[in-house]
Short mmCIF file of C-alpha atoms in Angstrom, two decimals:
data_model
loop_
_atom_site.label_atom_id
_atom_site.label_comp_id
_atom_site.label_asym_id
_atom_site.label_seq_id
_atom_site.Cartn_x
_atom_site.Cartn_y
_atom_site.Cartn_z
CA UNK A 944 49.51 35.47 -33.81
CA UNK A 945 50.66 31.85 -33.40
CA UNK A 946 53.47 31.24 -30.08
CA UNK A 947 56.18 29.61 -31.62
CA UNK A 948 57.55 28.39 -28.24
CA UNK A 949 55.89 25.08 -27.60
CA UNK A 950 53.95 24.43 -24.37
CA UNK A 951 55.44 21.27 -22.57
CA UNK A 952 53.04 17.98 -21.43
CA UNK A 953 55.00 15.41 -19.74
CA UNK A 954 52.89 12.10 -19.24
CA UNK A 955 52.67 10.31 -16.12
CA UNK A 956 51.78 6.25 -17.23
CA UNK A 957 52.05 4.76 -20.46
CA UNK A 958 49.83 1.83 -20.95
CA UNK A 959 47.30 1.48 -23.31
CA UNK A 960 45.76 5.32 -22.97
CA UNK A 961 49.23 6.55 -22.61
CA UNK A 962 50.89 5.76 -25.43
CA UNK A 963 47.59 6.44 -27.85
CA UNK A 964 48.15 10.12 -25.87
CA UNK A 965 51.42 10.14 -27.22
CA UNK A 966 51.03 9.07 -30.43
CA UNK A 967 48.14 11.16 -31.00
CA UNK A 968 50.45 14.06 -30.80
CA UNK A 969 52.75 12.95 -32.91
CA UNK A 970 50.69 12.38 -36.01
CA UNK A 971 48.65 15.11 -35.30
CA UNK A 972 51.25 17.81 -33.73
CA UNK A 973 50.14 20.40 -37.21
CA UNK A 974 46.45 20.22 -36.00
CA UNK A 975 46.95 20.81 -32.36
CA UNK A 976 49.25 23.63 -33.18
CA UNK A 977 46.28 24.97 -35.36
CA UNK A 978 43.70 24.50 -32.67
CA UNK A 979 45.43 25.49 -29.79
CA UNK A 980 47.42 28.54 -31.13
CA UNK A 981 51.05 27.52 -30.34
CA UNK A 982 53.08 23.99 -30.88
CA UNK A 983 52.66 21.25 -27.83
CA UNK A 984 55.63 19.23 -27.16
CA UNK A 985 56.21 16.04 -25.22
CA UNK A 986 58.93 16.72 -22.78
CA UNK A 987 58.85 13.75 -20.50
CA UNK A 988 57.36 10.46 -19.71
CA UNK A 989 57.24 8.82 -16.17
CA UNK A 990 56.76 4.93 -16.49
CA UNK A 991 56.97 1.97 -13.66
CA UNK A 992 59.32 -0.32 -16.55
CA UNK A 993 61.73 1.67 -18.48
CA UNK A 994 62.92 -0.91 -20.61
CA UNK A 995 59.74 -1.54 -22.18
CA UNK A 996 60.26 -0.87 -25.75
CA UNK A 997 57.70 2.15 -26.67
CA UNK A 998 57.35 3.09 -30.03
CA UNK A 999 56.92 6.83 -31.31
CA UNK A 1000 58.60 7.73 -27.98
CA UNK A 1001 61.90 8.89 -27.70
CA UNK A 1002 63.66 7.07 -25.09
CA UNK A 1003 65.47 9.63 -23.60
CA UNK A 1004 62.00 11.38 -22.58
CA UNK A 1005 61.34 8.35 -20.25
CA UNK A 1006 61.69 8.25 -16.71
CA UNK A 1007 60.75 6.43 -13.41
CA UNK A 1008 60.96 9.53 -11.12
CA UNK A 1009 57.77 10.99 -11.55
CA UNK A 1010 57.98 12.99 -8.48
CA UNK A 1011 60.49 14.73 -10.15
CA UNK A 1012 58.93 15.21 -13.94
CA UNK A 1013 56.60 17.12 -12.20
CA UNK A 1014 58.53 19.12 -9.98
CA UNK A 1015 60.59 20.19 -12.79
CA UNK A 1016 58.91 23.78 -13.49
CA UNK A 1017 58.87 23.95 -17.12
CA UNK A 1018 55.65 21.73 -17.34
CA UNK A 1019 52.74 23.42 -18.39
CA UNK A 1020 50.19 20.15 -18.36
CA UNK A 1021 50.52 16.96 -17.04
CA UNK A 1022 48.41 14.25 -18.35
CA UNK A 1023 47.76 11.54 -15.49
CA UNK A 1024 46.85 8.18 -16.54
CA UNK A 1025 48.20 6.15 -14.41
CA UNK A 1026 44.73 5.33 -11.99
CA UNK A 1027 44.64 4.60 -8.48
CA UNK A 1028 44.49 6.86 -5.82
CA UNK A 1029 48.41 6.86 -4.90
CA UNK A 1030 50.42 8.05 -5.83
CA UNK A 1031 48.47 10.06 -8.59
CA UNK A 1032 46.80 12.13 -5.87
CA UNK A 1033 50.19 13.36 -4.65
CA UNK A 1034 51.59 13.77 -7.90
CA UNK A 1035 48.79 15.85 -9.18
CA UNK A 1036 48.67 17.82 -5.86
CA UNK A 1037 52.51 18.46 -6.38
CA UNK A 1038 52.28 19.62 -10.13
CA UNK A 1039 49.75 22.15 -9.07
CA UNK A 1040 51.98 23.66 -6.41
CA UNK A 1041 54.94 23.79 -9.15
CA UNK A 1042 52.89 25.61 -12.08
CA UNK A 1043 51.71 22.76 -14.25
CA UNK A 1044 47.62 22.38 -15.18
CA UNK A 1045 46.80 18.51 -14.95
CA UNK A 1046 44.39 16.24 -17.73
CA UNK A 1047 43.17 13.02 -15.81
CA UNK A 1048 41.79 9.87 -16.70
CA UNK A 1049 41.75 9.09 -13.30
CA UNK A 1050 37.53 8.10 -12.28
CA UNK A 1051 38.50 6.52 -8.89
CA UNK A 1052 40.36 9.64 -7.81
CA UNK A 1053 38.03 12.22 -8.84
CA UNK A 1054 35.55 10.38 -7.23
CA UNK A 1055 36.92 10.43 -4.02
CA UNK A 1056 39.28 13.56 -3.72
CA UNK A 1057 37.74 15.73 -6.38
CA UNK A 1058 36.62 18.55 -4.27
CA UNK A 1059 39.97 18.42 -2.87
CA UNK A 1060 42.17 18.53 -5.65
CA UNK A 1061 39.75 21.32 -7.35
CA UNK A 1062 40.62 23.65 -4.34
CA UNK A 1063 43.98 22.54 -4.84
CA UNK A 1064 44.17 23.85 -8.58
CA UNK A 1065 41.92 26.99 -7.59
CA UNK A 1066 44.84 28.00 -4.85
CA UNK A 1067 47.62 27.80 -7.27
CA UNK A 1068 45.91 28.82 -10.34
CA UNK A 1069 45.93 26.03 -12.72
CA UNK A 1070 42.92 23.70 -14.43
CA UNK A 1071 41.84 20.38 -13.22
CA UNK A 1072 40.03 18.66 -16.40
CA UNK A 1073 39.07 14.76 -16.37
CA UNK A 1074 35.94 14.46 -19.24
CA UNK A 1075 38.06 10.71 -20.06
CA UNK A 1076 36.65 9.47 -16.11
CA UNK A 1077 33.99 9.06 -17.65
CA UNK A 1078 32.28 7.41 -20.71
CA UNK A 1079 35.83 7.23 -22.76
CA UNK A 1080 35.16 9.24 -25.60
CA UNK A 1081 31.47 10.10 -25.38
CA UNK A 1082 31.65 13.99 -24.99
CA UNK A 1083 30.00 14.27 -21.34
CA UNK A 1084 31.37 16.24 -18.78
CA UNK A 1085 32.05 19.07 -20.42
CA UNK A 1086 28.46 19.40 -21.36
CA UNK A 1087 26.97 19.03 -18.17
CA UNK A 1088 29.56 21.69 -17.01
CA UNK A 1089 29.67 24.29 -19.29
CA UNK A 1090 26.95 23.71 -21.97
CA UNK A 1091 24.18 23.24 -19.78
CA UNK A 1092 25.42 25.77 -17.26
CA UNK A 1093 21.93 27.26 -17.67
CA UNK A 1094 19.68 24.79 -17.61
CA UNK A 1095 18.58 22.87 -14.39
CA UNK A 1096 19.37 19.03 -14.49
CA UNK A 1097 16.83 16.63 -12.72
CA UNK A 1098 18.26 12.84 -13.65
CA UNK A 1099 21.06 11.65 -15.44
CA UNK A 1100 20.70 7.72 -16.42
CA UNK A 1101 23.71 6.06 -18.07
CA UNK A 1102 25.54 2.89 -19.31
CA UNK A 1103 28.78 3.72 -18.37
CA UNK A 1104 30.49 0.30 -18.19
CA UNK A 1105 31.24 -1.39 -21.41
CA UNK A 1106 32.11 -4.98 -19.94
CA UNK A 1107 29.01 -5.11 -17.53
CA UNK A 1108 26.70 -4.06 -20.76
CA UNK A 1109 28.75 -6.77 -23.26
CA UNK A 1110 28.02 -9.39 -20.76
CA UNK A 1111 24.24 -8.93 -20.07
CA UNK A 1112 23.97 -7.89 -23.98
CA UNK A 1113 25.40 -11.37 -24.62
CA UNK A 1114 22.96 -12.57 -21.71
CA UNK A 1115 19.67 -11.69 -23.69
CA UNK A 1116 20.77 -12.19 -27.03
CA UNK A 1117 22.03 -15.98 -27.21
CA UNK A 1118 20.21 -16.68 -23.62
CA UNK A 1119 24.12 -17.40 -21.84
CA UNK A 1120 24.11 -17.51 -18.63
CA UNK A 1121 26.62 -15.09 -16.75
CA UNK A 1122 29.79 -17.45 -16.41
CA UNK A 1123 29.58 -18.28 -20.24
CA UNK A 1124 29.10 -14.26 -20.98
CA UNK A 1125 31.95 -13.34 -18.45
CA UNK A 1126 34.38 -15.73 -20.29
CA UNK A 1127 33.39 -14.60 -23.83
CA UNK A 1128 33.79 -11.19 -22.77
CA UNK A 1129 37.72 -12.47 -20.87
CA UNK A 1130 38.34 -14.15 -24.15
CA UNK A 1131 37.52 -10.96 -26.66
CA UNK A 1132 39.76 -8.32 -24.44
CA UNK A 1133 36.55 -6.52 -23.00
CA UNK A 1134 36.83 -7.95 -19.03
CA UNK A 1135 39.96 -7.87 -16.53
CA UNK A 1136 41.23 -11.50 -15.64
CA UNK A 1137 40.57 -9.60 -12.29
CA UNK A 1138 36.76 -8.32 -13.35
CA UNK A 1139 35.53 -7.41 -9.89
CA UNK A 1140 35.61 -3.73 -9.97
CA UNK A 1141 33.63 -3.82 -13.39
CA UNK A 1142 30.53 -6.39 -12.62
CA UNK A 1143 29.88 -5.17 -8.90
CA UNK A 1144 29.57 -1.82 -9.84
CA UNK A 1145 32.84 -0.07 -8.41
CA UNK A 1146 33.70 1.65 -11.89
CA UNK A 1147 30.40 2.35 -12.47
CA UNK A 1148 29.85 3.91 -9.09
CA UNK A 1149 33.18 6.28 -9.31
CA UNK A 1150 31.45 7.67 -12.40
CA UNK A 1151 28.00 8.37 -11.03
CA UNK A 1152 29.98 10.40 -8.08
CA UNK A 1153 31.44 12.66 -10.70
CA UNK A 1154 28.46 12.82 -12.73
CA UNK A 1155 26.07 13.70 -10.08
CA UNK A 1156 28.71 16.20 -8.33
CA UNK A 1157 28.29 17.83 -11.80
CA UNK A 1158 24.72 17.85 -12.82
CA UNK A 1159 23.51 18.93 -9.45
CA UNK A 1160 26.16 20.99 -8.14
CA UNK A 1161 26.95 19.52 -5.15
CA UNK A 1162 29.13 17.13 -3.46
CA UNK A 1163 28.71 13.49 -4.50
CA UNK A 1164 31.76 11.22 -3.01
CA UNK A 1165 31.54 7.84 -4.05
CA UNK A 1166 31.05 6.86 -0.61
CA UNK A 1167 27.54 8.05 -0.99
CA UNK A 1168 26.63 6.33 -3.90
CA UNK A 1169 24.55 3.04 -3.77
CA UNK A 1170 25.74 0.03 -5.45
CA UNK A 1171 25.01 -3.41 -6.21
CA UNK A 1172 26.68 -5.77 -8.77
CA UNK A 1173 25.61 -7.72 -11.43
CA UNK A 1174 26.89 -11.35 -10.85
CA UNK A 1175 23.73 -12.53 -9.46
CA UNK A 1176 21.27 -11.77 -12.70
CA UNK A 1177 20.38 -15.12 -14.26
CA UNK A 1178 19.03 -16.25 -17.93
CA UNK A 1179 15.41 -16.70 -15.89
CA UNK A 1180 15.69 -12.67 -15.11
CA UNK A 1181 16.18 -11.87 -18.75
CA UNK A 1182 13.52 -14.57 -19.79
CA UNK A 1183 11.14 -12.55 -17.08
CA UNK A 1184 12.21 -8.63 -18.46
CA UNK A 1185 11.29 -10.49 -22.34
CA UNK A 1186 7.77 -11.29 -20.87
CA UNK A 1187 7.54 -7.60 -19.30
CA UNK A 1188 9.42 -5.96 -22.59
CA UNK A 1189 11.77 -4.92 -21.49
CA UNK A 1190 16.25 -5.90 -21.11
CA UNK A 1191 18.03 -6.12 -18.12
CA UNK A 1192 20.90 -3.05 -18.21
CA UNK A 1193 24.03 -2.59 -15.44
CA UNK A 1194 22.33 1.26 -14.32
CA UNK A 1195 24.10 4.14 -13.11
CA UNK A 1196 21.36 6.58 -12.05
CA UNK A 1197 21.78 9.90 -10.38
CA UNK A 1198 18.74 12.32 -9.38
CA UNK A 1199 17.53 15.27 -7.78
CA UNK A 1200 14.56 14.40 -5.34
CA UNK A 1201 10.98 15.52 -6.44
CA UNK A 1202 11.03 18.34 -3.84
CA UNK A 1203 14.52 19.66 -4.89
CA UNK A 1204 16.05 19.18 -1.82
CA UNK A 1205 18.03 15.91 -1.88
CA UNK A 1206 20.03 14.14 -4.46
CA UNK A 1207 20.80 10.65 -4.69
CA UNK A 1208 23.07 8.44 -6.77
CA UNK A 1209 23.26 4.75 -7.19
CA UNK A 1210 24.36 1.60 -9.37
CA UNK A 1211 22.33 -1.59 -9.53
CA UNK A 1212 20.98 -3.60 -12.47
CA UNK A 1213 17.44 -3.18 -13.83
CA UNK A 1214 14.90 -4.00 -15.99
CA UNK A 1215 14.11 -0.74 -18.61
CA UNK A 1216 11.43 -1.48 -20.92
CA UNK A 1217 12.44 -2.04 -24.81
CA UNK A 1218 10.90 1.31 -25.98
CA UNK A 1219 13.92 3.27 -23.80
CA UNK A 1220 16.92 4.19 -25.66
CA UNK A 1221 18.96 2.50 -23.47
CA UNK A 1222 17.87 -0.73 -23.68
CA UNK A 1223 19.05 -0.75 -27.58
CA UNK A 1224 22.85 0.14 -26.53
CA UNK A 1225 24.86 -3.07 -27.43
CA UNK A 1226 27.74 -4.50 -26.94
CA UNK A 1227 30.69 -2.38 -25.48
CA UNK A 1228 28.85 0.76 -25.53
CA UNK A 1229 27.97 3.42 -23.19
CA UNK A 1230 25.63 6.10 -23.47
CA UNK A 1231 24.20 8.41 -20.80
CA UNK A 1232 20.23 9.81 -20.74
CA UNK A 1233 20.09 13.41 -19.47
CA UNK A 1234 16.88 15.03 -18.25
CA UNK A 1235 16.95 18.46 -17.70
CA UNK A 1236 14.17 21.49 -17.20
CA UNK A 1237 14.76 23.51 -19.90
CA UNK A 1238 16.78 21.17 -22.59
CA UNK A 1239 14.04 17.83 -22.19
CA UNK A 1240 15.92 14.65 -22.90
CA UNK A 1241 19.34 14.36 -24.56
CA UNK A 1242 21.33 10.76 -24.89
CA UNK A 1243 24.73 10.95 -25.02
CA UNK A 1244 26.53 7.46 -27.00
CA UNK A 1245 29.55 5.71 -27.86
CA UNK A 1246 32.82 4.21 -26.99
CA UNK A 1247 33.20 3.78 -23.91
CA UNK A 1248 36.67 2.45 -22.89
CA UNK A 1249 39.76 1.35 -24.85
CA UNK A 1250 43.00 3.49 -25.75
CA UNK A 1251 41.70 5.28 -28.72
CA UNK A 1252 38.53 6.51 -27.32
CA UNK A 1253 39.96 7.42 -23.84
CA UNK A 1254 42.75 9.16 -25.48
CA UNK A 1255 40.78 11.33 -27.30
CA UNK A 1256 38.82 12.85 -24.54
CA UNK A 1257 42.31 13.24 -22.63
CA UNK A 1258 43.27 15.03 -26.28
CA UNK A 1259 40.22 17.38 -26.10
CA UNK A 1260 41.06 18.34 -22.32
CA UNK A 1261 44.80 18.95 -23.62
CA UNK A 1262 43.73 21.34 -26.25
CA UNK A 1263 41.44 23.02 -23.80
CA UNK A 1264 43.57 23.30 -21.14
CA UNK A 1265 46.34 25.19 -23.56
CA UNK A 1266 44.54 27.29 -24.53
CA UNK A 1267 43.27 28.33 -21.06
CA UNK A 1268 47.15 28.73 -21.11
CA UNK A 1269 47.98 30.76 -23.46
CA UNK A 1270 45.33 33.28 -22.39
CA UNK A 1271 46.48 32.94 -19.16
CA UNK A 1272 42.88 31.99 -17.44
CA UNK A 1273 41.58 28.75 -16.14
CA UNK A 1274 38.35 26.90 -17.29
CA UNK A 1275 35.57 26.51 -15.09
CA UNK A 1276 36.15 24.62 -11.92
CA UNK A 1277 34.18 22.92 -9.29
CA UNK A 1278 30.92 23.84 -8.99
CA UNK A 1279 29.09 22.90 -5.52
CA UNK A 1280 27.06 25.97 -4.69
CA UNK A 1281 23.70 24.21 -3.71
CA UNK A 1282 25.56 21.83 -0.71
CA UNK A 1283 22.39 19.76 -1.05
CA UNK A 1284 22.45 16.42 0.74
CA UNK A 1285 22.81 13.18 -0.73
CA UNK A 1286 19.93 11.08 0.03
CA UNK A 1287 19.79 7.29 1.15
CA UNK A 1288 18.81 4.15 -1.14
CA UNK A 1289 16.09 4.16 0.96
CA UNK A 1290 14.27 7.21 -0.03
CA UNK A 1291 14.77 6.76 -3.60
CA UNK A 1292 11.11 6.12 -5.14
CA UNK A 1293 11.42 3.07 -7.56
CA UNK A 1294 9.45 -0.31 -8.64
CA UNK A 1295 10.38 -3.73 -8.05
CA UNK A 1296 9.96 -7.08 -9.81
CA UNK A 1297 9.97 -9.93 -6.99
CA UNK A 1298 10.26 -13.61 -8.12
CA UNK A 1299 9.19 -16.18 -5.58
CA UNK A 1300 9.19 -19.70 -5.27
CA UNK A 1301 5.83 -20.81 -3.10
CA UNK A 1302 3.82 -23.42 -1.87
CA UNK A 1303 0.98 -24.41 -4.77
CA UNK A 1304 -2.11 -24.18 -2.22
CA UNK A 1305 -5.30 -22.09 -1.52
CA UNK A 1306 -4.67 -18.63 -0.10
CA UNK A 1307 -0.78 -18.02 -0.80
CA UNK A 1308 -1.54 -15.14 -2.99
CA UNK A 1309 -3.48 -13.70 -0.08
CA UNK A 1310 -0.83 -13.84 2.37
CA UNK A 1311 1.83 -12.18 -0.41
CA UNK A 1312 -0.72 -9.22 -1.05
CA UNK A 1313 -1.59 -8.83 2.69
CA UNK A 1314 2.12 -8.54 3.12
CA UNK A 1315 2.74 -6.04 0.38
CA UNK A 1316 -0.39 -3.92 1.46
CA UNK A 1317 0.70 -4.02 5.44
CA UNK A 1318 4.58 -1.94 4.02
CA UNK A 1319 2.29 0.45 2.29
CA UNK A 1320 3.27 -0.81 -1.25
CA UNK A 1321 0.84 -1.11 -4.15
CA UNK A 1322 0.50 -4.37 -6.85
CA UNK A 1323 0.78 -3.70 -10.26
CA UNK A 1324 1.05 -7.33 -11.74
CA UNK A 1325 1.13 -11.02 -10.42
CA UNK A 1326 1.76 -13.67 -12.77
CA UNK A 1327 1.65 -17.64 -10.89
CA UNK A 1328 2.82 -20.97 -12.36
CA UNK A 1329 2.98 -23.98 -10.45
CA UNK A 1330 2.71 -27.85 -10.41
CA UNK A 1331 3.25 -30.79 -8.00
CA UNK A 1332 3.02 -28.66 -4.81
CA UNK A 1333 5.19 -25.53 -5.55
CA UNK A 1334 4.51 -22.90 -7.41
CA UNK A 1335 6.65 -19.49 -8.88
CA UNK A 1336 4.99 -16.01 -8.35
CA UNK A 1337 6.06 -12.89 -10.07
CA UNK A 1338 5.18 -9.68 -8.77
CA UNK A 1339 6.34 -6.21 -10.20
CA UNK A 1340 5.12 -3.48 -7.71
CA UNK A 1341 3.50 0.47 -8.19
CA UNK A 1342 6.59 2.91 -7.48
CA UNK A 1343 7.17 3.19 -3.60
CA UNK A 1344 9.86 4.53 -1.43
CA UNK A 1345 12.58 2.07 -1.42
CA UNK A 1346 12.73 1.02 2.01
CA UNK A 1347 9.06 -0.25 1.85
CA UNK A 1348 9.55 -2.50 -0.96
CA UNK A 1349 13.11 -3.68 0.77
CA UNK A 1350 10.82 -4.20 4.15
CA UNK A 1351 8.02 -5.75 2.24
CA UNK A 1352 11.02 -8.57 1.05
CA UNK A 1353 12.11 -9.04 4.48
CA UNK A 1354 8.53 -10.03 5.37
CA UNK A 1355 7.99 -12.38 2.56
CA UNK A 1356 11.05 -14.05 3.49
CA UNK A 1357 9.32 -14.96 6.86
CA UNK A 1358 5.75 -16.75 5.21
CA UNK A 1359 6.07 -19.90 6.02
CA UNK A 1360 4.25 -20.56 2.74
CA UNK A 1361 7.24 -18.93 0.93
CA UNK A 1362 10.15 -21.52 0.15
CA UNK A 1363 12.85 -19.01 -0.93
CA UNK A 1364 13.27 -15.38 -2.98
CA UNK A 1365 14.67 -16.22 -6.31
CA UNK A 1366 15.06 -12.94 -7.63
CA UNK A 1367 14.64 -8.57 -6.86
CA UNK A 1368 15.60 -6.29 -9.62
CA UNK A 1369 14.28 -2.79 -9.97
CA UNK A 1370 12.74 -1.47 -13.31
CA UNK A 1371 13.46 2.11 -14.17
CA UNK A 1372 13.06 4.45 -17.40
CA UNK A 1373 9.39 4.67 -17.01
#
């Protein structure tokens, strides 16, 4: 039988995801009442400039006292897209303790508070849900969470920035060099005037946390997670990764250790060789490679930012989260039973491609191998070019721990027959 009484969301921010959240259920209020089982109504909005004019919205539903929208009681979800860690961490704390479930956008937060505010919703009863943190619209979280409940998840490798992969998509297609992408991707909407949390890795890294908390079932804080930006990757790394085949990709890369007992979770650029999936995701996309025991390999792509996407994730947490209502349960929370520990960067097995810039004489190749062979770390390639006295050497290594190959580096630096390090990626998804 269908509730006639409407459940009550009241939104806390407005911006772009906001107001799509809004007028998402608007136009579609018949189909939400269909798929949850009773009417949803917007009952308030809590915004930082009231007299912005916000169409769809009824003005008398906005406010700038959030604190008190969600103290008001008669709130059964909150959606929270306002970002940052305050005061959406208090707020969402507060509208557990006063009966309302909460919907969050918020990556950052989750991140760093999510076990936290998870024991927060399991004391009072309500449902934390947040599958928009991560990957917009792509259908991720929940997955992990629910639909591969049974399986056992080894690695999850993802794409889940859309500016970082526009700009080095832009890199190797027309050969720009990273200034020119950045401003192409400044000038088409897709970077920040402010682009620092996208290109060194911040967002990226807030999403691995939550994605490796998930698949692994353990506590992943974003302080663990590894991370390196992008800004330094050059049109000669690309023209390097086309002589290897393979594309240079912004990585988020989470995985359980080959004995099972450690996890580890990082963000770094790579080289992945053509033949991946991954390396044909374009443009603004995301999409996320699962391995897991029992399911193999599963890619998960699409949209990974912008109202519209976002706003539909935050609408498919809405219509879960009512209906968790009106059956008066809550969906499955936090899930940390294992407690395993998350490793350093420094364990992590991987293979390197090292770019030097050398003297062009007798014996230099000898000294570079002795030093790679002293750290334990085995050759898999060397390509050398040189003229007039200098000379470039490319070496891409065998997989070794990474603190060898960061050790073997340091040592190179020190030859006095080596005149600089002009580039270190990694190459994964081999």
């Amino acid at each position: 039988m269908m509730r006639t009484r409407p459940l009550k969301v009241a939104l806390l921010g407005c911006g772009v995801v906001g107001s799509e959240v809004a007028r998402i259920m608007t136009t579609h209020a018949d189909d939400l009442t269909a798929r949850i089982g009773a009417p949803v109504e917007l009952a308030g909005v809590a915004v930082r400039r009231p007299s912005k004019v916000r169409e769809g919205i009824d003005p008398d539903l906005i406010t700038t006292d959030a604190t008190a929208l969600v103290k008001r009681g008669d709130i059964d979800v909150i959606v929270e897209v306002i970002g940052g860690i305050e005061p959406a961490r208090t707020l969402i704390t507060t509208a557990f303790e006063h009966g309302a479930s909460v919907v969050s956008a918020n990556k950052a937060l989750i991140a760093q508070d999510g076990a936290a505010l998870h024991e927060a919703a399991v004391e009072h009863g309500r449902d934390l849900y947040y599958e928009a943190a991560v990957a917009g619209a792509i259908p991720l979280i929940r997955p992990l969470r629910e639909s591969m409940a049974g399986d056992k998840v080894n690695r999850v490798l993802g794409i889940v920035n859309g500016t970082t992969n526009f700009i080095l998509d832009a890199m190797d297609t027309t050969g720009a060099g990273y200034q020119e992408a950045l401003d192409e991707a400044t000038a088409l909407g897709y970077a920040e005037a402010d682009p620092t949390a996208d290109v060194e890795g911040f967002d990226a890294a807030a999403k691995a946390a939550i994605l490796a908390g998930i698949a692994f079932h353990t506590r992943v804080r974003l302080d663990d997670v590894y991370r390196e930006g992008m800004t330094e990757v050059t049109a000669a790394d690309f023209a390097s990764a086309k002589r290897m085949g393979c594309t240079i990709k912004l990585l988020a890369i989470c995985e359980r250790a080959a004995d099972g007992e450690s996890v580890t979770a990082r963000v770094h650029p790579a080289m992945i060789p053509l033949s991946h999936p991954l390396a044909s995701v374009r443009e603004a996309y995301n999409a996320v490679f699962v391995e897991a025991e029992a399911a193999g390999q599963l890619m998960f792509y699409g949209p990974g930012a912008g109202g519209s996407p976002t706003a539909s994730a935050v609408l498919g947490d809405l219509v879960a989260v009512c209906r968790n209502k009106l059956a008066e349960t809550t969906g499955p929370g936090d899930s940390a039973y294992t407690q395993l520990p998350v490793g350093s960067m420094g364990e992590v097995v991987t293979r390197y491609h090292i770019s030097l810039d050398v003297a062009d004489k007798p014996g230099v190749l000898a000294q570079v191998a002795t030093v790679f062979a002293e750290h334990g770390v085995s050759i898999d390639t060397v390509r050398q070019t040189g003229k007039d006295g200098e000379a470039s050497l490319v070496v891409v290594t065998h997989r070794a721990p990474d603190a060898a190959l960061t050790g073997t580096v340091d040592a190179l630096r020190r030859l006095d027959t080596v005149r600089g390090v002009a580039s270190i990626m990694r190459v994964e998804g081999e």
